Short mmCIF file of C-alpha atoms in Angstrom, two decimals:
data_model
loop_
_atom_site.label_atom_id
_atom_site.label_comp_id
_atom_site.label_asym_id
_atom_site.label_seq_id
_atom_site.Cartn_x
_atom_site.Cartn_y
_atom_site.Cartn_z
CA UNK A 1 -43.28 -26.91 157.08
CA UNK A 2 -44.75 -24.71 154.33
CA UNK A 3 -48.90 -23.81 154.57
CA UNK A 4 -50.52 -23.54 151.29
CA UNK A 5 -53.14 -20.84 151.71
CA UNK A 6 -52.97 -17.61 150.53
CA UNK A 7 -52.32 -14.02 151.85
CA UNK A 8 -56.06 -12.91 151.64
CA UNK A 9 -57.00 -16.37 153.46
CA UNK A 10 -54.97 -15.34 156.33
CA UNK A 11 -55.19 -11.49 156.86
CA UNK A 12 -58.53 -12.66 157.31
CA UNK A 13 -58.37 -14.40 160.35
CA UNK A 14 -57.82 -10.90 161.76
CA UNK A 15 -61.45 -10.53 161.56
CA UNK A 16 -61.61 -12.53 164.20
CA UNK A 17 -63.05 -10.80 167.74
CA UNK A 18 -61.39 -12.93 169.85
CA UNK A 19 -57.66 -11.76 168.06
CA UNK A 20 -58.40 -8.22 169.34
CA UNK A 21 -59.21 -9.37 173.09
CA UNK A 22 -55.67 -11.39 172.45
CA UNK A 23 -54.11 -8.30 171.55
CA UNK A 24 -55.86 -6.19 174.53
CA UNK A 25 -54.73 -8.44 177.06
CA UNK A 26 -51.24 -8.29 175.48
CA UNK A 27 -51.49 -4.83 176.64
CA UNK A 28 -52.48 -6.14 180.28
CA UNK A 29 -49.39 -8.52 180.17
CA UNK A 30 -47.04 -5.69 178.27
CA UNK A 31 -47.50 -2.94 180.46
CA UNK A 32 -46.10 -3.51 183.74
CA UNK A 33 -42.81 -4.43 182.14
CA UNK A 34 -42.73 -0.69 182.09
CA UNK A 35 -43.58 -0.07 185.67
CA UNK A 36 -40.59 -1.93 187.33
CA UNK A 37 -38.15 -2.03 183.79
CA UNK A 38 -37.80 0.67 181.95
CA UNK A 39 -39.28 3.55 184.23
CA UNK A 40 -38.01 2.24 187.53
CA UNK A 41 -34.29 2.20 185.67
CA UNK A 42 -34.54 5.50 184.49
CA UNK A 43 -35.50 6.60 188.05
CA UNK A 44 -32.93 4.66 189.73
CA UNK A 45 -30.32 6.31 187.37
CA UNK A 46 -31.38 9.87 187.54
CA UNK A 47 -31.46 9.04 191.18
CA UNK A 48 -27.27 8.28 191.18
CA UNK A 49 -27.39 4.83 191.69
CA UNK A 50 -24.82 2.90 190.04
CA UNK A 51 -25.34 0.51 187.24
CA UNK A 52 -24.19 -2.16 189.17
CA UNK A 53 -27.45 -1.86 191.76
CA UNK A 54 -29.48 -1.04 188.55
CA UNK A 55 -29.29 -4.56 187.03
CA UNK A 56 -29.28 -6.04 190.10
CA UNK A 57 -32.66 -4.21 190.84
CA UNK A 58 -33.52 -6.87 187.70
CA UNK A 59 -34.08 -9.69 190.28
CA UNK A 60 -37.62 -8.43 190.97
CA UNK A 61 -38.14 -10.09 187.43
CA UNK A 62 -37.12 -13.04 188.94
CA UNK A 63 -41.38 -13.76 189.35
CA UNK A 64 -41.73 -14.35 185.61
CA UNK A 65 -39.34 -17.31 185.98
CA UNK A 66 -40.68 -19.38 188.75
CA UNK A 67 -44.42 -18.29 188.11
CA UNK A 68 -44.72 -22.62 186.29
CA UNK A 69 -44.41 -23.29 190.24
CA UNK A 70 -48.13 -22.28 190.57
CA UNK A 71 -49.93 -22.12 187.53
CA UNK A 72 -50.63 -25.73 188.08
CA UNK A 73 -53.38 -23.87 190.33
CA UNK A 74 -54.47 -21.28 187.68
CA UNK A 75 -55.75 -24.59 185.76
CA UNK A 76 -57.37 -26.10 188.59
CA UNK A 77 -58.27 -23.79 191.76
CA UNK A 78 -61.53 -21.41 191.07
CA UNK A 79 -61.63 -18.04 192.78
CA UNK A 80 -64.91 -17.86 195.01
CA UNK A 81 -66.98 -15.04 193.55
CA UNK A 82 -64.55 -13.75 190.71
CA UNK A 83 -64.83 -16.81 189.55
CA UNK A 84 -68.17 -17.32 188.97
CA UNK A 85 -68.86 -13.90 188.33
CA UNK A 86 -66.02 -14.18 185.04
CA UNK A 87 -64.97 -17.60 184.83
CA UNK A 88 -61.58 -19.37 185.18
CA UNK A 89 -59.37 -17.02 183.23
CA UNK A 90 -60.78 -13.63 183.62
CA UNK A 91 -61.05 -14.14 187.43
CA UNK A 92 -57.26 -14.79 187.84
CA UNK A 93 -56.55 -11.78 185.12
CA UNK A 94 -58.39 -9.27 187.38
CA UNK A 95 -57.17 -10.54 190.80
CA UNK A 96 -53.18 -9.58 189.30
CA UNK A 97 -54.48 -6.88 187.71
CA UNK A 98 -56.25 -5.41 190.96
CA UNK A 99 -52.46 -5.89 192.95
CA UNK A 100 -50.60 -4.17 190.14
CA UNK A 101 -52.95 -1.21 190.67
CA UNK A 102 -52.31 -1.10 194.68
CA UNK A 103 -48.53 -1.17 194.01
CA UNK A 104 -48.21 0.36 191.15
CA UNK A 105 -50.36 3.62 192.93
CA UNK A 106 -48.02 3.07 196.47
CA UNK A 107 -44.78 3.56 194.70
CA UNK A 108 -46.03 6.89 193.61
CA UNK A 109 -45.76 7.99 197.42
CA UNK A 110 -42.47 6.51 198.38
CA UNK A 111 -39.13 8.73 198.67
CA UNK A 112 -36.98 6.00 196.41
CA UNK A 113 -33.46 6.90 197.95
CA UNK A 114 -34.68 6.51 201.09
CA UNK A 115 -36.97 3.73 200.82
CA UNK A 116 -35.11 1.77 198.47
CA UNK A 117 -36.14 -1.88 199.89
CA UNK A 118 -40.04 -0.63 199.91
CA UNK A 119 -39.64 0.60 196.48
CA UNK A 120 -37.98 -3.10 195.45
CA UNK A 121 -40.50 -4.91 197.30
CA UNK A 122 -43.41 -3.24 195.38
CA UNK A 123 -41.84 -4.04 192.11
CA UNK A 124 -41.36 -7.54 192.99
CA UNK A 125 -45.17 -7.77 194.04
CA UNK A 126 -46.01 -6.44 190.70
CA UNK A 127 -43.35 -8.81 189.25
CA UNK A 128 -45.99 -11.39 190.93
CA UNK A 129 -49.03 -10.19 190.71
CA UNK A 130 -48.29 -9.36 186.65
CA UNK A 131 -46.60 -12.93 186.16
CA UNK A 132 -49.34 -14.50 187.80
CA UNK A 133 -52.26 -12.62 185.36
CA UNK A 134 -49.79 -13.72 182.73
CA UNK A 135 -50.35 -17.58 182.98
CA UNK A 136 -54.05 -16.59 182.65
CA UNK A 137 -53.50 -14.57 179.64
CA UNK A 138 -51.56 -16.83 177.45
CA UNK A 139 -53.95 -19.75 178.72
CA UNK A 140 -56.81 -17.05 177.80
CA UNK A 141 -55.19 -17.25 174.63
CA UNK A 142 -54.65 -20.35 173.71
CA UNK A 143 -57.89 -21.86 175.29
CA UNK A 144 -59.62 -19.02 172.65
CA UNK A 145 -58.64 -20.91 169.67
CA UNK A 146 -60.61 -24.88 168.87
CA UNK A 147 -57.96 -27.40 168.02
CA UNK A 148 -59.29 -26.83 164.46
CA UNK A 149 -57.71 -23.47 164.30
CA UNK A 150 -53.82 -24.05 164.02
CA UNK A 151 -53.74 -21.68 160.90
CA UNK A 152 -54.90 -18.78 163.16
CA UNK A 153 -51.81 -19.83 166.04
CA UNK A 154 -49.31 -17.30 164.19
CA UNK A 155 -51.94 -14.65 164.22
CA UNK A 156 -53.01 -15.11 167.27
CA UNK A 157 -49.18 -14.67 168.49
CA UNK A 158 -48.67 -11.69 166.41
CA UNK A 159 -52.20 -10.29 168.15
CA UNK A 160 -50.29 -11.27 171.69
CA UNK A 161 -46.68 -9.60 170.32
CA UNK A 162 -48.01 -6.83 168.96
CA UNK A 163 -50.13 -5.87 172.23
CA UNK A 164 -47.28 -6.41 174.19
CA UNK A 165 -45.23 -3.99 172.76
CA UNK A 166 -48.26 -1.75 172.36
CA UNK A 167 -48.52 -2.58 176.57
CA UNK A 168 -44.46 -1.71 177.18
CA UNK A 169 -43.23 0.41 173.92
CA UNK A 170 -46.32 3.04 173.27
CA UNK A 171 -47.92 3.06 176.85
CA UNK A 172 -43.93 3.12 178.15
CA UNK A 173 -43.33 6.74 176.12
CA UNK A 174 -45.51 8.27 177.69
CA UNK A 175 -43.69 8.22 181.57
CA UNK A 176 -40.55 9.55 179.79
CA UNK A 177 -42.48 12.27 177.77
CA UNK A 178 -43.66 13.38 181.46
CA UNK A 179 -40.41 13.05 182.81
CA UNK A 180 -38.77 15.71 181.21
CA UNK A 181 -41.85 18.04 181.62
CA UNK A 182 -41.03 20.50 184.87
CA UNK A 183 -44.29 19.78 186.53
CA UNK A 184 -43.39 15.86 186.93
CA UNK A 185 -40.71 14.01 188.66
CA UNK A 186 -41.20 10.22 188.63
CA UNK A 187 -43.63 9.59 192.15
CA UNK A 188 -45.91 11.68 189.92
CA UNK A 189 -45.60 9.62 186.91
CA UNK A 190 -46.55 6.36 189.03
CA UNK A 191 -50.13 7.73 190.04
CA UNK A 192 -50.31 8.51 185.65
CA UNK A 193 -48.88 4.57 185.16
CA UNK A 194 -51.61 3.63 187.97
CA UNK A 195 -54.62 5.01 186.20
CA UNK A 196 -53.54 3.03 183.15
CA UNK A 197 -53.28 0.15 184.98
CA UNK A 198 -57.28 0.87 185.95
CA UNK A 199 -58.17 1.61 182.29
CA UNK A 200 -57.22 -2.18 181.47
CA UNK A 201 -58.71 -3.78 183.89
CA UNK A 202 -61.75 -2.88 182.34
CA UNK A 203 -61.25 -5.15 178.94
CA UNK A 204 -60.77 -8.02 181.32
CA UNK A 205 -64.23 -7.18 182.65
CA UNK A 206 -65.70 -7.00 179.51
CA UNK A 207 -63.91 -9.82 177.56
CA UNK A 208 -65.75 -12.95 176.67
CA UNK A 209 -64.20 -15.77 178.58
CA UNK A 210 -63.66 -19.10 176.53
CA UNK A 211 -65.26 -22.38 176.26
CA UNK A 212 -63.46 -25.04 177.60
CA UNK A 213 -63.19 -28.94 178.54
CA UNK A 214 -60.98 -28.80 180.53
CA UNK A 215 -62.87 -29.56 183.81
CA UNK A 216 -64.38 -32.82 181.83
CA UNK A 217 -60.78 -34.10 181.17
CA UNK A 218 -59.87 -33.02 185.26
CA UNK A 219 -62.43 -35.38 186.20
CA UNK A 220 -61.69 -38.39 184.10
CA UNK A 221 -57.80 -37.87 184.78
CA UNK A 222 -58.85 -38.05 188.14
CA UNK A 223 -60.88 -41.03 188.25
CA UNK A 224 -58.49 -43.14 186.94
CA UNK A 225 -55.54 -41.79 189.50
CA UNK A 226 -58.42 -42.74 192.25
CA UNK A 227 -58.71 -46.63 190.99
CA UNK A 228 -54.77 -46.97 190.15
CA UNK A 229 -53.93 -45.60 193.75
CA UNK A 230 -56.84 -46.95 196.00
CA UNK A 231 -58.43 -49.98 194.81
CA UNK A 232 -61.27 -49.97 197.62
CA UNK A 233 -62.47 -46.22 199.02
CA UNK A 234 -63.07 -43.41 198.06
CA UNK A 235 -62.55 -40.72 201.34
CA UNK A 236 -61.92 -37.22 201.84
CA UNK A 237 -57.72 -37.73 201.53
CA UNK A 238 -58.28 -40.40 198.63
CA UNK A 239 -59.72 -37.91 196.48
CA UNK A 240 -57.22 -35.29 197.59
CA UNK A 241 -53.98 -37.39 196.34
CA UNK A 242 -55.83 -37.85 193.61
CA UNK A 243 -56.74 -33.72 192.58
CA UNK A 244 -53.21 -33.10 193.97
CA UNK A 245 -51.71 -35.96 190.99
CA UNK A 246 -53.55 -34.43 188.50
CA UNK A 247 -52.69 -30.64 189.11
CA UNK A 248 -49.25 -30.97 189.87
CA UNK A 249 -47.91 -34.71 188.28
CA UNK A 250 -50.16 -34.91 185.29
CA UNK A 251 -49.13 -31.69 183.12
CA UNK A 252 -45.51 -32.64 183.56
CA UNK A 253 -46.04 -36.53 182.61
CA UNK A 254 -48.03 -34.95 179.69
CA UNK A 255 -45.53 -32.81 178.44
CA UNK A 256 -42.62 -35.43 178.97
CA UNK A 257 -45.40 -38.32 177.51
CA UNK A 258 -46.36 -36.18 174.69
CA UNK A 259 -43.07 -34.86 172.93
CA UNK A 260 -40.67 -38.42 174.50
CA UNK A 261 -37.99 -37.23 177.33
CA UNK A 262 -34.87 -36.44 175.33
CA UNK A 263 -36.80 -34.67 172.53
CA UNK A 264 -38.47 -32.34 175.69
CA UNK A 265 -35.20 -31.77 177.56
CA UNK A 266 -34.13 -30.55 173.74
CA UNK A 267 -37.07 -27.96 173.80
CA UNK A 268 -36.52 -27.05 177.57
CA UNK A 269 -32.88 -26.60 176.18
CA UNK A 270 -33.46 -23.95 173.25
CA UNK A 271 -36.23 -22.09 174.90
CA UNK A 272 -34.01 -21.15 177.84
CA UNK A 273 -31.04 -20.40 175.78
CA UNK A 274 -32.65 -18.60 172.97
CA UNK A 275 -32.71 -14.64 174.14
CA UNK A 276 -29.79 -14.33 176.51
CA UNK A 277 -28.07 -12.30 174.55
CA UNK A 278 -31.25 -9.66 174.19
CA UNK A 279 -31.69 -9.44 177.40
CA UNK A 280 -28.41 -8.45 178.41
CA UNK A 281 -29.27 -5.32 176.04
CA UNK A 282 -32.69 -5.00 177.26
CA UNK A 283 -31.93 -4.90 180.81
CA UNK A 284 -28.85 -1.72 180.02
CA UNK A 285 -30.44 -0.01 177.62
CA UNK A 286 -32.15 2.47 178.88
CA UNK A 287 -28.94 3.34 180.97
CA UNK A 288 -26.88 2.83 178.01
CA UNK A 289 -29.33 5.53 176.00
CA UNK A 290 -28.72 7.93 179.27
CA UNK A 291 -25.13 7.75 179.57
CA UNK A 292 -24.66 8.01 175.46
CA UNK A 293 -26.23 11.15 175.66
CA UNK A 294 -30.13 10.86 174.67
CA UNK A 295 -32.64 12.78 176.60
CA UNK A 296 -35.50 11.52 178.49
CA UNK A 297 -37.80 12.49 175.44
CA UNK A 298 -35.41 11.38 172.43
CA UNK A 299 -36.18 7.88 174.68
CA UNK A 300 -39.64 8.07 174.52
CA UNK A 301 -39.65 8.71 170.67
CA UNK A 302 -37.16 6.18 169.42
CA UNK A 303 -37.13 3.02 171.96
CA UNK A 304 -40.82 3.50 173.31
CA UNK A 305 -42.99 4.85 170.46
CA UNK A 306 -40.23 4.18 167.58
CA UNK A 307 -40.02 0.37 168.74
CA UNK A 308 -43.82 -0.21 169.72
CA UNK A 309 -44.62 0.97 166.21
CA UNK A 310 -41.99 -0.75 164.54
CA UNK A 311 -42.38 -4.01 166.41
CA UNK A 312 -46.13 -4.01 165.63
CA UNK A 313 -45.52 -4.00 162.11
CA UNK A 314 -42.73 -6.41 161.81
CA UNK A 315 -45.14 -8.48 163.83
CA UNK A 316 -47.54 -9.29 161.46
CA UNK A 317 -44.82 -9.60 158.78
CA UNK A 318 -43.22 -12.04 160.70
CA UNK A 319 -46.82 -14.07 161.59
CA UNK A 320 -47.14 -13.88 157.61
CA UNK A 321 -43.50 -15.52 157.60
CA UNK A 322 -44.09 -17.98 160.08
CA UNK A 323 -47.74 -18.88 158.51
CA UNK A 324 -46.18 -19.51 155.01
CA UNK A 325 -42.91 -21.13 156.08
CA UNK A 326 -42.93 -22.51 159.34
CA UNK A 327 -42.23 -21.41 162.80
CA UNK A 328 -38.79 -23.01 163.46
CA UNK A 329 -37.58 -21.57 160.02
CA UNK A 330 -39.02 -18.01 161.79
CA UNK A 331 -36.75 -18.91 165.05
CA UNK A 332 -33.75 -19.29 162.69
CA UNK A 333 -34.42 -16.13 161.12
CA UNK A 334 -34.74 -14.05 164.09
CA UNK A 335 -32.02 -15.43 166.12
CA UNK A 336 -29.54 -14.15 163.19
CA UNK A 337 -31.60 -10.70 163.08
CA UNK A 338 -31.19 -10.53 166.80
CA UNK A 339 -27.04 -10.57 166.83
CA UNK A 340 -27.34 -7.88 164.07
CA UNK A 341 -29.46 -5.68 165.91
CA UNK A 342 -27.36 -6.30 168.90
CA UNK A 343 -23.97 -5.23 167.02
CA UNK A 344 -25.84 -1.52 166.03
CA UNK A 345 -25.74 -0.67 169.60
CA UNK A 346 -22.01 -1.06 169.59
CA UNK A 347 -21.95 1.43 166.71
CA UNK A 348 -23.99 4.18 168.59
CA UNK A 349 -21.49 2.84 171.40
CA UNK A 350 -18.42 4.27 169.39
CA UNK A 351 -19.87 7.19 166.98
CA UNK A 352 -21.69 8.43 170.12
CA UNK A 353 -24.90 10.25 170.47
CA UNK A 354 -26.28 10.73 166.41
CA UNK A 355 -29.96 10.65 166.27
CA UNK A 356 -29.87 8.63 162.66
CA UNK A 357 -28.33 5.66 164.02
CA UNK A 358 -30.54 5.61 167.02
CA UNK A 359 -33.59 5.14 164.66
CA UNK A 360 -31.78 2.71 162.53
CA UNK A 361 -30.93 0.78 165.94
CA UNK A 362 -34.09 0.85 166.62
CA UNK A 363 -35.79 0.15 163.25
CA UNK A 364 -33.72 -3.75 163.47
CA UNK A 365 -34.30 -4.11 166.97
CA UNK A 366 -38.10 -3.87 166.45
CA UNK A 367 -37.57 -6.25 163.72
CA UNK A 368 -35.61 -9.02 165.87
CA UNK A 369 -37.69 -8.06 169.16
CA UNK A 370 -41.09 -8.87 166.88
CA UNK A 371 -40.50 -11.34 164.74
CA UNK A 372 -38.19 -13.67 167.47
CA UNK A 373 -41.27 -13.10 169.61
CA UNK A 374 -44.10 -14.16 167.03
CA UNK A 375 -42.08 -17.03 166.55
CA UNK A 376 -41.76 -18.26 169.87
CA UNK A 377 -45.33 -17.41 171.15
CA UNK A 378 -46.50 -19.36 168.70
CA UNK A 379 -43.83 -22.26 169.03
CA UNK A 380 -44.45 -22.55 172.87
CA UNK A 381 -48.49 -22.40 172.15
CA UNK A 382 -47.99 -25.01 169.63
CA UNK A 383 -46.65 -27.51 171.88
CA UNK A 384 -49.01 -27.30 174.93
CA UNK A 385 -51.79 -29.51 176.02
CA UNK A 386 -55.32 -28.15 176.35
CA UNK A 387 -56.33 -29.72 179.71
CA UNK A 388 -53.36 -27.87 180.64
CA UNK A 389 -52.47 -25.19 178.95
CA UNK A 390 -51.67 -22.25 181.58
CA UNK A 391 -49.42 -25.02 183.33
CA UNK A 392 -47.65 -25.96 180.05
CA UNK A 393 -46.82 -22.36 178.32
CA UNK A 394 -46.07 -21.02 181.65
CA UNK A 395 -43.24 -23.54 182.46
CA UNK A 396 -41.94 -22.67 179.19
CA UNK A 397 -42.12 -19.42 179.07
CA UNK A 398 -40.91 -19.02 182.18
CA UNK A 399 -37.44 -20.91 181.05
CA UNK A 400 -37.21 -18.50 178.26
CA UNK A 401 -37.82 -15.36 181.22
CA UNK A 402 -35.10 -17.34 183.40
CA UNK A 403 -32.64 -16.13 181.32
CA UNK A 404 -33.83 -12.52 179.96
CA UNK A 405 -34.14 -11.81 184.35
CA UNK A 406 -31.62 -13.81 186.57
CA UNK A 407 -28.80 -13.57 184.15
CA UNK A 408 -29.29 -10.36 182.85
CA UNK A 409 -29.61 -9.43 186.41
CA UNK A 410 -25.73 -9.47 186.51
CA UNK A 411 -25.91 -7.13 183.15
CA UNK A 412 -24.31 -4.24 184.84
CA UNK A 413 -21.77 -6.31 187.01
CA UNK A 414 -20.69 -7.67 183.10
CA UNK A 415 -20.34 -4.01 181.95
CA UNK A 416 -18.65 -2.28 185.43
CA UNK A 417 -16.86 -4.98 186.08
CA UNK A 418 -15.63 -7.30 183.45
CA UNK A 419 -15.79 -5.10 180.64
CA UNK A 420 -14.76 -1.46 182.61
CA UNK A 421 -17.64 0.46 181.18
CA UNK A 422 -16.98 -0.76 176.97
CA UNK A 423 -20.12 0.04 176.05
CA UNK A 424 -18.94 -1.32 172.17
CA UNK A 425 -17.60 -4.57 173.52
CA UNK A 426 -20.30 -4.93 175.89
CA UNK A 427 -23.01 -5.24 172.66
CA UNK A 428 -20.29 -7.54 170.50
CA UNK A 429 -20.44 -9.97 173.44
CA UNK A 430 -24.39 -9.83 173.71
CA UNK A 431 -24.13 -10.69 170.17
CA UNK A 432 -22.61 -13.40 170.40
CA UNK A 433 -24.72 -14.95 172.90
CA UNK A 434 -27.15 -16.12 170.47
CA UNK A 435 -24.93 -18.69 168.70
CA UNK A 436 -25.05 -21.47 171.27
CA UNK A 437 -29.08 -21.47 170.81
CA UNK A 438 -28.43 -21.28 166.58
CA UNK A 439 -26.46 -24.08 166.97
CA UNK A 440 -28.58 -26.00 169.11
CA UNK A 441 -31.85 -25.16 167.46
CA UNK A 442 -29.90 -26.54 163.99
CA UNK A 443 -29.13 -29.98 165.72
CA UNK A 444 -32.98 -30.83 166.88
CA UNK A 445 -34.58 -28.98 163.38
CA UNK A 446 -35.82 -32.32 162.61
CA UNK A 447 -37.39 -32.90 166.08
CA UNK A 448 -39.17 -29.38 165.39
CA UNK A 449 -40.19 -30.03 162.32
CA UNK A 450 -42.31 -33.45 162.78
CA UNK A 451 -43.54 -31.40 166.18
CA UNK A 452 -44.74 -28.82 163.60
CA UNK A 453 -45.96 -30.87 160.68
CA UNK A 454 -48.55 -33.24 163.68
CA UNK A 455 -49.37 -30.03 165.00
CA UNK A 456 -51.14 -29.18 161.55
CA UNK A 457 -52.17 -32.35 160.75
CA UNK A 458 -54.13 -32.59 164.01
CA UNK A 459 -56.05 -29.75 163.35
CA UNK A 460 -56.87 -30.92 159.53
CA UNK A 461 -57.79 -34.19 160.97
CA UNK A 462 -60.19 -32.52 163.76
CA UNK A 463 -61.59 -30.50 160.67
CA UNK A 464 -61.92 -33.95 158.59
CA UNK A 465 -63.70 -35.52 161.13
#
């Protein structure tokens, strides 16, 4: 579906004060992606431990995919005194933001080869702590834009993408910069990552948190569970059955309701299939970039600071994309992009170690990483109800994380295993693992596309009226 409104029109939405707390908390959500990804791999490797036990360290991702279990309670339960002091989504922001600082400060004082199942078990509780904060932050999000404001949805999501990578990609240099600095090893760099993590708590305590009917539509759904189940009472476990239908039935029915069952089992689908194959290279690449030959500090140049900047840029070229042409054209787009920038890494794989094909690597990764990402944040926001929207993006999110975690988990089994340590062949299969979504995202375009087109028309209808 193409927009008619021009390029001044929509760089202005960027004027917008709410887009930069979106892209602040992106930060929040971003960042500690770094602490138990990226850093913790490096350390792991320059600690001898095989690639193997590196991906399978992965599984403490494994948070981000099962976190739709309770965000059903991020819509509904309020925190006593956080949550009056900062409402609904701030409260739950700063209570996962709070446990990411405790951990994220303990691993700095653990020996990791000897306390390898402490060091896993505070990654995983920043795995849940940080996917927990995340429901809250894309509801934050989403809740921050009136139904009137579709236009701003792709800048919004490019606010959100570019943050992120802002969070993991300029934030994440800095570790590795330390790293190869003789006064730090990486316990050091934790208690560096820690104070960070205390720098953005404050934007969640001085954010503005949203309006919101959401408790209005609570009641009423509520209501009318209480006089289809009980016809006569109205006790103490009546009105229980009836909160419990709403927080944990009613987001599903209106999901399923909303978008008809076989068209939603087509979206559940795509979403999970669509990044396998990028995080297969995500999840080896920093051990990939080790073993080629690239120092700790070439790292922090090309994939941290090289891709943050890169991928903000390509961001808002892609939410300009998106805007003008449609999302699901963007998702087509990207998904080719991201089997291109995929096959690079098999050329650094065979030339070796050449600094010039690192930074073109990285210049089409940032592309695919930014512009697949736009494109999806904005798809997923797109297609979630208000009265529930930290239940509805995080279940689908979290299907698109299943993948990019407990599959890629096995990342370094694939390589040690399957593949004998083919680096080359390693990244042409990765590649190839985007075709399955092409093809499926190609057989439901139409479904997409009248998904898309009411999703406008809603919002100029809201305006009308």
């Amino acid at each position: 579906m193409q927009i008619n409104s021009s390029l001044s029109e929509y760089l202005g939405y960027y004027k917008d004060k709410r887009l930069l707390t979106i892209f602040l908390f992106g930060l929040s959500s971003g960042f500690p992606w770094v602490l138990i990804g990226s850093v913790m791999s490096a350390w792991l490797k320059d600690e001898g431990l095989s690639r193997s036990m590196i991906g399978l360290f992965g599984v403490v991702f494994s948070a981000y995919t099962i976190n739709f279990l309770w965000s059903p309670l991020l819509d509904r339960l309020k925190l006593p005194l956080l949550g009056n002091l900062l409402g609904q989504r701030r409260s739950w922001i700063l209570l996962g933001q709070i446990v990411t600082f405790t951990a994220t400060l303990s691993l700095g004082f653990i020996t990791l080869k000897d306390q390898l199942f402490l060091a896993a078990l505070l990654c995983f509780l920043i795995a849940l702590a940080s996917a927990t904060h995340d429901i809250a932050i894309d509801a934050f999000r989403i809740d921050s834009l009136d139904t009137t404001e579709s236009e701003k949805a792709t800048a919004a999501a490019a606010m959100a993408t570019s943050g992120w990578w802002s969070g993991y990609a300029l934030l994440g240099a800095l570790p590795f910069f330390l790293a190869d600095l003789p006064s730090f090893d990486w316990s050091q760099i934790y208690f560096v990552l820690a104070g960070i993590v205390l720098l953005l708590m404050l934007v969640t305590l001085f954010a503005k948190e949203p309006k919101s009917h959401r408790e209005l539509t609570h009641a009423q759904l509520e209501k009318e569970y209480q006089s289809k189940l009980f016809a006569n009472g109205n006790s103490v476990w009546q009105r229980l059955l009836a909160w419990l239908a709403v927080t944990l039935v009613e987001p599903f029915k209106s999901f399923f309701t909303k978008n008809g069952v076989k068209t939603a089992f087509a979206l559940l689908a795509f979403i999970f299939l669509f990044k396998v194959g990028e995080a297969f290279l995500a999840r080896m690449s920093i051990v990939f970039y080790k073993e080629v030959g690239f120092s700790n500090t070439q790292i922090g140049q090309y994939s941290k600071l090289g891709t943050g900047l890169i991928t903000i840029v390509f961001a808002f070229l892609g939410s300009i994309f998106n805007h003008k042409y449609g999302i699901v054209k963007g998702l087509f787009v990207s998904g080719i992009a991201m089997a291109a920038s995929n096959l690079m890494f098999s050329w650094i794989a065979i030339a070796g170690p050449q600094e010039h094909l690192y930074a073109l690597a990285i210049v089409v990764d940032g592309f695919t990483q930014a512009w697949s990402l736009v494109a999806m944040v904005a798809f997923i926001s797109m297609l979630c109800d208000r009265a529930f929207s930290a239940t509805h993006y995080a279940l689908l999110a979290s299907l698109s994380s299943l993948s990019r975690t407990l599959l890629s988990a096995y990342s370094g089994v694939v390589i040690d295993d399957w593949l004998d340590g083919n680096w080359a062949l390693f990244f042409a299969v990765t590649a190839m693992m985007v075709i399955p979504s092409l093809l499926f995202l190609y057989i439901i375009r139409h479904k997409l596309y009248a998904i898309e087109k009411q999703f406008h028309q809603n919002s100029n209808a809201t305006k009308g009226a």
